[in-house]
Short mmCIF file of C-alpha atoms in Angstrom, two decimals:
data_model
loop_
_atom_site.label_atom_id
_atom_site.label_comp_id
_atom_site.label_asym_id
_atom_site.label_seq_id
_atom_site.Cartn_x
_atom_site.Cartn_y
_atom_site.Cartn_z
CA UNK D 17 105.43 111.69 86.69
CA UNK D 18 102.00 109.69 85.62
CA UNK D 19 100.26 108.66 88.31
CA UNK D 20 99.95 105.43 86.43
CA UNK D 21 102.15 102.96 88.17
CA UNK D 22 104.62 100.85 86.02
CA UNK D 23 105.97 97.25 86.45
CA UNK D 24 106.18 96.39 90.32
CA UNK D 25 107.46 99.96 91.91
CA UNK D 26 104.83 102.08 93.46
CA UNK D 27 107.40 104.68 94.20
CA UNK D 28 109.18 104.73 90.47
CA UNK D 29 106.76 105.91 87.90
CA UNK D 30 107.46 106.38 84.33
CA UNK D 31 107.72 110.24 83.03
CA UNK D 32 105.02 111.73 81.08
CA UNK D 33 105.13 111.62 77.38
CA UNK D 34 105.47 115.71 75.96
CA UNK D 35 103.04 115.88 73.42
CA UNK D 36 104.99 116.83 70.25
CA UNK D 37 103.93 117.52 66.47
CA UNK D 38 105.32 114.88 64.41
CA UNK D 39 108.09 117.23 62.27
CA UNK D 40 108.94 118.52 65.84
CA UNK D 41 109.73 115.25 66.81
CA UNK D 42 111.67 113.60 63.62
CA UNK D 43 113.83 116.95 64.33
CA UNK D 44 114.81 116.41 67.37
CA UNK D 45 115.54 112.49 66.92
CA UNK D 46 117.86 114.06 63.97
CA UNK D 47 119.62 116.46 66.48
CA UNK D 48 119.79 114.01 69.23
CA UNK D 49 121.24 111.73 66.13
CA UNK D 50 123.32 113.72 64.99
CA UNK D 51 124.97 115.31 68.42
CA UNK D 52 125.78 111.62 69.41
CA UNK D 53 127.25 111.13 66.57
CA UNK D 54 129.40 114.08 66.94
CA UNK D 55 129.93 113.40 70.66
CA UNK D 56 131.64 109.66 69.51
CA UNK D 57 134.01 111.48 66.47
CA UNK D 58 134.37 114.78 68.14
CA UNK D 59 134.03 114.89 71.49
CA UNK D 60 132.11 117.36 73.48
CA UNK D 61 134.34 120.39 72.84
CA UNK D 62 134.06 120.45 69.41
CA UNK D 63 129.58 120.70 69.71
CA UNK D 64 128.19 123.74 68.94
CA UNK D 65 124.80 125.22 68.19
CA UNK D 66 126.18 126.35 64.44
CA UNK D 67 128.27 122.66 64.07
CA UNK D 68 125.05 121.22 65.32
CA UNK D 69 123.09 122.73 62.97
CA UNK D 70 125.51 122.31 60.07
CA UNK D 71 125.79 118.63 60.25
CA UNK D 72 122.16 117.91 61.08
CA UNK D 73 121.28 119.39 57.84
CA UNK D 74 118.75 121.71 60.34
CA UNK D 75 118.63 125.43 59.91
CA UNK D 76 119.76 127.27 63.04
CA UNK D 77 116.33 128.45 64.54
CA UNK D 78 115.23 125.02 64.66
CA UNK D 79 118.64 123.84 67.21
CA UNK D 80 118.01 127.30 69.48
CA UNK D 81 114.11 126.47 69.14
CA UNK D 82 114.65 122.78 70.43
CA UNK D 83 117.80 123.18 72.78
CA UNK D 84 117.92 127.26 74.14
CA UNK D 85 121.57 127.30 74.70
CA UNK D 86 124.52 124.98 74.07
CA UNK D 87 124.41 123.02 77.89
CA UNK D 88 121.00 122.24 76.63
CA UNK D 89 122.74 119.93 73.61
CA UNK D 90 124.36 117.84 76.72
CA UNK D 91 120.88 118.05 78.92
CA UNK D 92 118.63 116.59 76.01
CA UNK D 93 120.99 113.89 75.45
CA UNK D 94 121.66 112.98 79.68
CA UNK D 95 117.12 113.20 79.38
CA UNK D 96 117.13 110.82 76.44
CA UNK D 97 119.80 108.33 78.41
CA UNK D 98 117.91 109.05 81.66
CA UNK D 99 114.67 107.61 79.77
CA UNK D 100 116.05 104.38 78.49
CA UNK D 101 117.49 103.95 82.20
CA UNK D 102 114.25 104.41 84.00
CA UNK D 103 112.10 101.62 81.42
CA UNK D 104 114.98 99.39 81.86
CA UNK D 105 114.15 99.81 85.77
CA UNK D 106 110.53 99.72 85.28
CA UNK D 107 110.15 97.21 83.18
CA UNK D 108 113.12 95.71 82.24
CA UNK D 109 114.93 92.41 83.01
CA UNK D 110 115.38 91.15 86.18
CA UNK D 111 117.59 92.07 88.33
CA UNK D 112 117.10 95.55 87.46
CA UNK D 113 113.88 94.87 86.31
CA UNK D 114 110.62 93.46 88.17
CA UNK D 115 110.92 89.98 89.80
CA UNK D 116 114.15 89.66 91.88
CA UNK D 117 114.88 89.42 95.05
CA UNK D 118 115.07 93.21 96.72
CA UNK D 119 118.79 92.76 97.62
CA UNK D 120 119.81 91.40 94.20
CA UNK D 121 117.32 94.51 93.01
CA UNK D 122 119.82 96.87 95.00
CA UNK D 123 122.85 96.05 93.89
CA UNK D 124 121.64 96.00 90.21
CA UNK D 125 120.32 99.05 90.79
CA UNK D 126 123.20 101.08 92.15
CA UNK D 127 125.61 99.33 89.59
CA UNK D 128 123.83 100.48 86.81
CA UNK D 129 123.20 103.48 87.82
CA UNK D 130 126.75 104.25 88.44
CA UNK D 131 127.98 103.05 85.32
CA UNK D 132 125.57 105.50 83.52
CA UNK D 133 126.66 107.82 85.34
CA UNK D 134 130.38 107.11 84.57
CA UNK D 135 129.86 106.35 80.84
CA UNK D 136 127.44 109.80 81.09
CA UNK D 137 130.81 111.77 82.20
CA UNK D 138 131.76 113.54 79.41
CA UNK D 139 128.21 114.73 78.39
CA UNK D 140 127.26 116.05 82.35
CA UNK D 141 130.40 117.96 82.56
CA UNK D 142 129.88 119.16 79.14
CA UNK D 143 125.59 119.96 80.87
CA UNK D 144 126.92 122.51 83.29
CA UNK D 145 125.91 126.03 82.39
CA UNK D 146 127.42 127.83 86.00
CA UNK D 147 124.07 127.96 87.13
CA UNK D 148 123.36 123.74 88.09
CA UNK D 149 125.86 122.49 90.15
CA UNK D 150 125.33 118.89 89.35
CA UNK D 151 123.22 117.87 85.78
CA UNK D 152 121.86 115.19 87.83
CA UNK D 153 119.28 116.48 89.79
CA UNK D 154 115.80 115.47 89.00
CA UNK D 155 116.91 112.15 88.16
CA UNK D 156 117.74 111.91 91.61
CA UNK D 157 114.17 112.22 93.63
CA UNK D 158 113.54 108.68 91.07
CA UNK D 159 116.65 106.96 92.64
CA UNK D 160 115.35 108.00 96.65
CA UNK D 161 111.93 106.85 95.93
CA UNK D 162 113.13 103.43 94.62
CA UNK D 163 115.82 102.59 97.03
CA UNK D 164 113.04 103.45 99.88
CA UNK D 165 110.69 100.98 98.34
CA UNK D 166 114.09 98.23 97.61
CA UNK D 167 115.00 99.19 101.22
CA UNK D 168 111.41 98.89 102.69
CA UNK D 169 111.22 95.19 100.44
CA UNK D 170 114.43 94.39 102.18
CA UNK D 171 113.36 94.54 105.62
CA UNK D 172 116.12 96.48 106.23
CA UNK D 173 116.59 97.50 110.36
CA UNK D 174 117.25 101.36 110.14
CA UNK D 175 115.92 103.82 112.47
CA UNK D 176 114.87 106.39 109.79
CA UNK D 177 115.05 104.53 106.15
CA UNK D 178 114.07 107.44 104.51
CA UNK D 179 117.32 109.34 105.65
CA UNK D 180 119.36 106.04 104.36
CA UNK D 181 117.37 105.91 101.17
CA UNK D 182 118.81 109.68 101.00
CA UNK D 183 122.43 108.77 101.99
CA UNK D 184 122.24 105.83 99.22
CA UNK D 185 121.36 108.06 96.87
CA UNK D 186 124.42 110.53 97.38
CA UNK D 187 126.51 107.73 96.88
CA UNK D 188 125.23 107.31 93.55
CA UNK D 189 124.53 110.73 92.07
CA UNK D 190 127.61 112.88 93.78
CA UNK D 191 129.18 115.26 91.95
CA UNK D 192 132.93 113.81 92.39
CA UNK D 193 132.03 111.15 90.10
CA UNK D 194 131.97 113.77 87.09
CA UNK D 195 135.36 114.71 87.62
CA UNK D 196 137.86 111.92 89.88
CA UNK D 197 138.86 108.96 88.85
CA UNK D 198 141.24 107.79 91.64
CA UNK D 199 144.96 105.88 90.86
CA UNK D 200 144.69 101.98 90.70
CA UNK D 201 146.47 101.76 94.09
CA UNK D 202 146.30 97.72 95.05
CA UNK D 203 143.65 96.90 92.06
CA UNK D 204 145.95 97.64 88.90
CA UNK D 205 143.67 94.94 87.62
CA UNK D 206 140.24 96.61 87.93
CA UNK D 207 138.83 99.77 85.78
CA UNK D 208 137.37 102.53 88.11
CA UNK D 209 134.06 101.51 87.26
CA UNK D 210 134.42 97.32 88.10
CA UNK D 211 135.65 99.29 91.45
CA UNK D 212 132.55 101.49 91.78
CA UNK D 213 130.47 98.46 91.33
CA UNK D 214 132.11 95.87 93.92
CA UNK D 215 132.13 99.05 96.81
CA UNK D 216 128.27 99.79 95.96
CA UNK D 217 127.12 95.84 96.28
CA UNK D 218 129.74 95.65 99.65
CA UNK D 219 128.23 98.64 100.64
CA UNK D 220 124.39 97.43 100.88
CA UNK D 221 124.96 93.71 101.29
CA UNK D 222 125.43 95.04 104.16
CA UNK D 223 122.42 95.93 104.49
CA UNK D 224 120.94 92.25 104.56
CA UNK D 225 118.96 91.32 107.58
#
């Protein structure tokens, strides 16, 4: 990460920018283009290295150049989503964004985050190569960091914050989420994800000196 802090988080910095050559990068926007495009017709089954290449109009050295392997398809794409999360957090709207209050900051944060994460399914499932159990763990050291600095803003009484910054954080990137999505039960009227997001913000309200 830059050691250049962004917006009002000391803790969340943005990620470096890779230096690229410029027909390296209109190549991969094409493949990144194009897979997305594939992933909303297709689905993630039907993406391939060849059916990559095919449709992107790339030759096939370029899509093993850029990607490696075919996980790495589903790992660009969760980096390029992970991206536009972490600006929107760093200098985005309130209440994600800078200037809200650090509980409303919270439960923005860990509602968002769990709907990517939901909305991500298909593509981290589709990530897993046998040797990462869980596509989601960088982005996950970014999460601790700002829930301790939204917990420290808080006030919140905790013996050890950093160990419930850490518990928080499980809560948001756990690995059931890639593959349960429980019966409606007693809320036939709620999707999993409006359920998700009313147990995270009763979860840290609680929180609330």
């Amino acid at each position: 990460m830059l050691g250049v802090q962004v917006g009002s988080s000391p803790h969340l910095q943005e990620a470096p920018m890779s230096t690229e050559r410029a027909d390296a990068a209109r190549n991969r926007a094409v493949l990144i283009a194009t897979a997305r495009e594939m992933l909303a017709e297709l689905g993630a089954d039907k993406i391939t290295m060849d059916a990559l290449a095919e449709r992107s109009g790339l030759g096939k050295g370029t899509v093993f150049r850029r990607f490696g392997t075919r996980s790495g398809i589903f790992m660009a794409l969760l980096s390029d989503g992970e991206r536009a999360f972490q600006k929107r957090v760093l200098a985005g709207p309130p209440p994600l964004g800078p200037g809200a209050e650090p509980l409303d900051r919270l439960i923005a944060f860990g509602q968002e985050r769990l709907r990517f994460l939901t909305e991500n399914r298909e593509i981290a499932r589709a990530a897993l190569d046998g040797r990462t159990a869980v596509p989601f763990g960088p982005p996950a050291l970014m999460t601790q960091r700002h829930l301790r600095m939204l917990l420290d803003q808080l006030g919140v009484d905790a013996a050890d914050v950093e160990i419930l910054a850490m518990q928080l954080t499980a809560a948001l990137d756990v690995p059931l989420l890639l593959y349960t999505a429980p019966e409606a039960g007693d809320h036939p009227d709620e999707t999993f994800e409006e359920r998700l997001a009313r147990g995270w913000k009763d979860l840290v309200s609680r929180l609330s000196p």
